[in-house]
Short mmCIF file of C-alpha atoms in Angstrom, two decimals:
data_model
loop_
_atom_site.label_atom_id
_atom_site.label_comp_id
_atom_site.label_asym_id
_atom_site.label_seq_id
_atom_site.Cartn_x
_atom_site.Cartn_y
_atom_site.Cartn_z
CA MET A 28 123.99 123.73 124.56
CA LYS A 29 120.90 125.60 123.39
CA ILE A 30 120.17 128.78 125.35
CA LEU A 31 116.88 130.65 125.41
CA ALA A 32 117.35 134.38 126.13
CA LEU A 33 114.76 136.99 127.09
CA ASP A 34 114.94 140.77 127.21
CA SER A 35 112.15 143.02 128.52
CA SER A 36 114.30 145.67 130.18
CA ALA A 37 112.85 148.63 128.25
CA LYS A 38 110.06 149.41 125.75
CA ALA A 39 111.03 146.67 123.29
CA ALA A 40 110.71 142.96 124.03
CA SER A 41 112.77 140.24 122.41
CA VAL A 42 113.49 136.53 122.61
CA ALA A 43 116.46 134.68 121.11
CA LEU A 44 117.51 131.07 120.79
CA GLY A 45 121.13 130.14 120.15
CA GLU A 46 123.73 127.42 120.35
CA ASN A 47 127.54 127.48 120.22
CA GLY A 48 127.78 131.13 119.23
CA ASN A 49 125.08 130.91 116.56
CA ILE A 50 121.68 132.62 116.69
CA ILE A 51 119.06 130.09 115.67
CA ALA A 52 116.19 132.57 115.84
CA GLU A 53 115.32 135.94 117.34
CA TYR A 54 111.99 137.70 117.73
CA PHE A 55 111.98 141.45 118.38
CA GLN A 56 108.93 143.60 119.02
CA ASN A 57 108.84 147.34 119.71
CA CYS A 58 105.18 148.20 119.21
CA GLY A 59 104.32 149.64 122.61
CA LEU A 60 102.34 146.67 123.92
CA THR A 61 102.99 145.60 127.49
CA HIS A 62 105.51 142.81 127.98
CA SER A 63 102.97 140.83 130.00
CA ARG A 64 101.03 140.48 126.73
CA THR A 65 103.90 139.85 124.35
CA LEU A 66 106.84 138.07 125.98
CA MET A 67 105.48 134.57 126.61
CA PRO A 68 103.63 134.36 123.24
CA MET A 69 106.93 135.31 121.58
CA VAL A 70 108.67 132.47 123.43
CA SER A 71 105.97 129.98 122.45
CA ASN A 72 105.93 131.05 118.80
CA LEU A 73 109.72 131.04 118.48
CA LEU A 74 110.06 127.55 119.91
CA ALA A 75 107.16 126.21 117.85
CA ASN A 76 108.49 127.67 114.59
CA CYS A 77 111.96 126.25 115.31
CA GLU A 78 110.41 122.90 116.31
CA ILE A 79 112.29 123.12 119.60
CA LYS A 80 110.95 121.82 122.90
CA ILE A 81 111.82 123.20 126.31
CA SER A 82 113.46 119.82 127.02
CA ASP A 83 115.94 120.60 124.20
CA ILE A 84 117.16 123.74 125.98
CA GLY A 85 120.04 123.71 128.46
CA CYS A 86 119.80 127.17 130.03
CA ILE A 87 117.48 130.17 130.36
CA ALA A 88 119.04 133.65 130.20
CA VAL A 89 117.33 136.91 131.04
CA SER A 90 118.21 140.58 131.17
CA ALA A 91 118.60 141.25 134.89
CA GLY A 92 118.88 145.03 134.84
CA PRO A 93 119.18 147.83 135.07
CA GLY A 94 116.05 148.88 133.28
CA SER A 95 112.32 149.35 133.67
CA PHE A 96 111.25 148.06 137.07
CA THR A 97 108.08 146.50 135.66
CA GLY A 98 109.79 145.16 132.55
CA LEU A 99 112.55 143.49 134.54
CA ARG A 100 110.05 141.85 136.87
CA ILE A 101 108.07 140.47 133.92
CA GLY A 102 111.22 139.05 132.32
CA MET A 103 112.41 137.56 135.59
CA ALA A 104 109.04 135.96 136.27
CA ALA A 105 108.95 134.45 132.79
CA ALA A 106 112.50 133.10 133.02
CA LYS A 107 111.93 131.64 136.48
CA GLY A 108 108.66 130.01 135.44
CA ILE A 109 110.20 128.36 132.38
CA ALA A 110 113.34 127.28 134.23
CA MET A 111 111.57 125.92 137.31
CA GLY A 112 109.14 123.93 135.20
CA ALA A 113 111.97 122.32 133.25
CA ASN A 114 114.57 122.23 136.07
CA LEU A 115 117.02 124.39 134.09
CA PRO A 116 119.88 126.64 135.25
CA CYS A 117 119.68 130.36 134.59
CA CYS A 118 121.89 133.31 133.73
CA GLY A 119 120.98 136.78 134.96
CA VAL A 120 122.71 139.05 132.42
CA SER A 121 123.56 142.72 132.85
CA THR A 122 121.38 144.72 130.47
CA LEU A 123 124.26 147.12 129.86
CA GLU A 124 126.76 144.36 129.15
CA SER A 125 124.33 142.78 126.69
CA MET A 126 124.37 146.06 124.73
CA SER A 127 128.14 145.77 124.28
CA ARG A 128 127.43 142.69 122.12
CA LEU A 129 125.37 144.65 119.61
CA PRO A 130 126.92 144.43 116.11
CA VAL A 131 128.99 147.61 116.39
CA THR A 132 131.89 146.88 114.04
CA GLU A 133 134.15 149.81 114.92
CA ASN A 134 136.88 149.61 117.53
CA GLY A 135 136.75 152.05 120.41
CA ILE A 136 134.65 152.66 123.49
CA VAL A 137 131.10 151.35 123.44
CA CYS A 138 129.11 153.52 125.82
CA CYS A 139 126.00 151.59 126.88
CA THR A 140 123.22 153.84 128.16
CA MET A 141 119.64 153.80 129.40
CA ASP A 142 117.62 156.82 130.45
CA ALA A 143 117.35 156.63 134.25
CA ARG A 144 115.39 159.91 134.57
CA ARG A 145 116.25 162.52 137.19
CA ASP A 146 119.16 163.79 135.02
CA GLN A 147 120.92 160.42 135.16
CA VAL A 148 121.62 157.50 132.87
CA TYR A 149 122.33 153.88 133.63
CA ASN A 150 125.72 153.32 132.08
CA ALA A 151 128.67 151.00 131.57
CA LEU A 152 131.70 151.43 129.33
CA PHE A 153 133.37 148.70 127.27
CA GLU A 154 136.43 148.79 125.06
CA VAL A 155 136.09 146.89 121.78
CA SER A 156 139.20 145.78 119.92
CA GLY A 157 138.46 143.25 117.20
CA ASN A 158 136.72 140.33 118.88
CA ASN A 159 137.88 141.37 122.34
CA ILE A 160 135.47 143.23 124.61
CA THR A 161 136.78 144.57 127.92
CA ARG A 162 134.66 146.14 130.63
CA ILE A 163 136.01 149.51 131.78
CA CYS A 164 133.62 150.34 134.62
CA PRO A 165 130.83 148.63 136.58
CA ASP A 166 127.15 149.16 135.88
CA ARG A 167 126.18 152.47 137.45
CA ALA A 168 123.67 155.31 137.59
CA VAL A 169 125.58 158.46 136.66
CA SER A 170 124.92 162.07 135.72
CA LEU A 171 125.47 163.20 132.14
CA SER A 172 128.19 165.61 133.31
CA GLN A 173 130.07 162.80 135.05
CA LEU A 174 129.75 160.63 131.95
CA ALA A 175 131.20 163.45 129.84
CA ASP A 176 134.17 163.73 132.23
CA ASP A 177 134.81 159.98 132.12
CA LEU A 178 134.62 159.76 128.33
CA ALA A 179 136.93 162.75 127.90
CA LYS A 180 139.63 160.78 129.73
CA THR A 181 139.52 157.81 127.34
CA GLU A 182 140.78 159.71 124.26
CA LYS A 183 139.27 156.99 122.06
CA LYS A 184 136.38 156.93 119.63
CA THR A 185 133.11 156.54 121.51
CA ILE A 186 130.00 154.84 120.11
CA LEU A 187 126.74 155.37 122.01
CA VAL A 188 124.25 152.51 122.17
CA GLY A 189 121.08 151.78 124.11
CA ASP A 190 117.76 153.54 124.53
CA GLY A 191 119.58 156.42 126.24
CA ALA A 192 121.97 156.95 123.32
CA GLU A 193 120.10 159.85 121.73
CA LEU A 194 119.78 161.64 125.08
CA CYS A 195 123.51 161.25 125.70
CA TYR A 196 124.43 162.24 122.15
CA ASN A 197 122.49 165.49 122.34
CA TYR A 198 124.27 166.35 125.58
CA LEU A 199 127.76 165.20 124.65
CA LYS A 200 128.12 166.17 120.97
CA ASN A 201 129.17 169.74 121.74
CA ILE A 202 131.54 168.69 124.53
CA ILE A 203 133.46 165.68 123.23
CA PRO A 204 133.54 163.77 119.91
CA VAL A 205 131.01 160.93 120.04
CA CYS A 206 129.14 158.77 117.54
CA ILE A 207 125.69 157.27 117.88
CA ALA A 208 124.93 153.79 116.58
CA PRO A 209 122.26 153.49 113.84
CA PRO A 210 118.73 152.81 115.16
CA SER A 211 118.79 149.26 113.77
CA ILE A 212 121.65 148.23 116.11
CA ARG A 213 121.16 150.74 118.91
CA ILE A 214 118.56 149.13 121.16
CA GLN A 215 119.25 146.26 123.56
CA ARG A 216 117.90 142.91 122.48
CA ALA A 217 117.87 139.26 123.44
CA SER A 218 120.69 138.28 121.07
CA GLY A 219 123.02 140.41 123.22
CA VAL A 220 121.75 138.65 126.34
CA LEU A 221 122.37 135.36 124.57
CA ALA A 222 125.98 136.27 123.70
CA VAL A 223 126.85 137.18 127.29
CA ALA A 224 125.02 134.13 128.64
CA GLU A 225 127.09 131.80 126.46
CA GLU A 226 130.24 133.21 128.07
CA MET A 227 128.69 132.82 131.53
CA VAL A 228 127.80 129.18 130.86
CA LYS A 229 131.38 128.45 129.80
CA ARG A 230 132.59 129.92 133.11
CA GLY A 231 130.04 127.92 135.06
CA ASP A 232 128.40 131.18 136.12
CA THR A 233 124.79 129.97 136.28
CA VAL A 234 122.29 129.88 139.14
CA PRO A 235 119.12 127.94 139.99
CA PRO A 236 116.04 129.94 138.99
CA GLN A 237 115.08 130.74 142.58
CA PHE A 238 118.32 132.73 142.92
CA LEU A 239 117.66 134.99 139.95
CA SER A 240 117.21 138.57 141.10
CA PRO A 241 116.98 141.93 139.30
CA ASN A 242 119.64 144.62 139.62
CA TYR A 243 117.79 147.92 139.64
CA LEU A 244 120.90 149.96 140.59
CA ARG A 245 118.74 152.39 142.56
CA LEU A 246 115.50 152.45 144.54
CA SER A 247 112.13 152.85 142.85
CA GLN A 248 110.30 156.16 143.15
CA ALA A 249 107.87 154.64 145.65
CA GLU A 250 110.75 153.43 147.82
CA ARG A 251 112.49 156.80 147.58
CA GLU A 252 109.31 158.59 148.65
CA ARG A 253 108.87 156.18 151.56
CA LEU A 254 112.43 156.80 152.79
CA LYS A 255 111.95 160.54 152.39
CA LYS A 256 108.87 160.43 154.62
CA LEU A 257 110.65 158.27 157.19
CA ASN A 258 113.58 160.68 157.31
CA LYS A 259 111.22 163.61 157.85
CA ASN A 260 109.46 161.82 160.68
CA ASN A 261 112.78 161.06 162.34
#
C-alpha cells in the first residue's frame, strides 16, 4: 500500500510517499515560508514527478502533534481534504514518535524534543536497540529539570533529536552525558511520519478523515488567558 505522509508540525514542512518500508520520494522545505503556501504545492509536485495519482494511494498520514498550533491545523486540514476527496483512511501520527524514526544509527535512548516555550519542552523517550524501537514514556510537556532527572535514571547513552534538541543539549550537557544528532537528521520530517504510519496500518490503526484530531498536549495561550480571566472573575 502506498502511503502519503505530511508534516507541518514546526518551521519545516515536508511530504513523503512510501510503500512497503521504502521511501519513494520525499520533499523537505525549511525556508521560513508559511505552510499554507508550501504544503499543498509540495504534495502536488511530488505526486506529479512520481507519476502517482491520488487513486493510487491507500492511506494519508499526518503529524498530529504536539507542535505549532497553526502548523498542525494546516497539516490536518490538508490531510482531511485529500482523504475525504478520495475516500481514504488516515493515520494521525505522534510528532514525537515520528522523530524516533530519524536515521540515528546508535543504540541508546532517543530523546525527542520540541521547544514548548514557558521553560518546557514537548518530549517522549524511546529506546533503540538495533531495529527495535520501544517507547519509554508517553508524549508530554515537561520542564527541562524534570527531563534531566528522568534521563539520569536511564544510565544509557542519550541522543537528542527534534527542533528542541539544541535547547535541551545546552541545558543538559553540564548535568548528564548527552549527544545531539547532526542537523541533517535532527529535525522531524515526513519520512518519520511515514515509518510510523506503516506500522499503524499493519495494526489496523487507521481512522476516517473526519476523526483526525490534533494533540496539542496543552492549551493555547489564548485559551490559557481566557481561563485565567474566568478564574479571576469567579
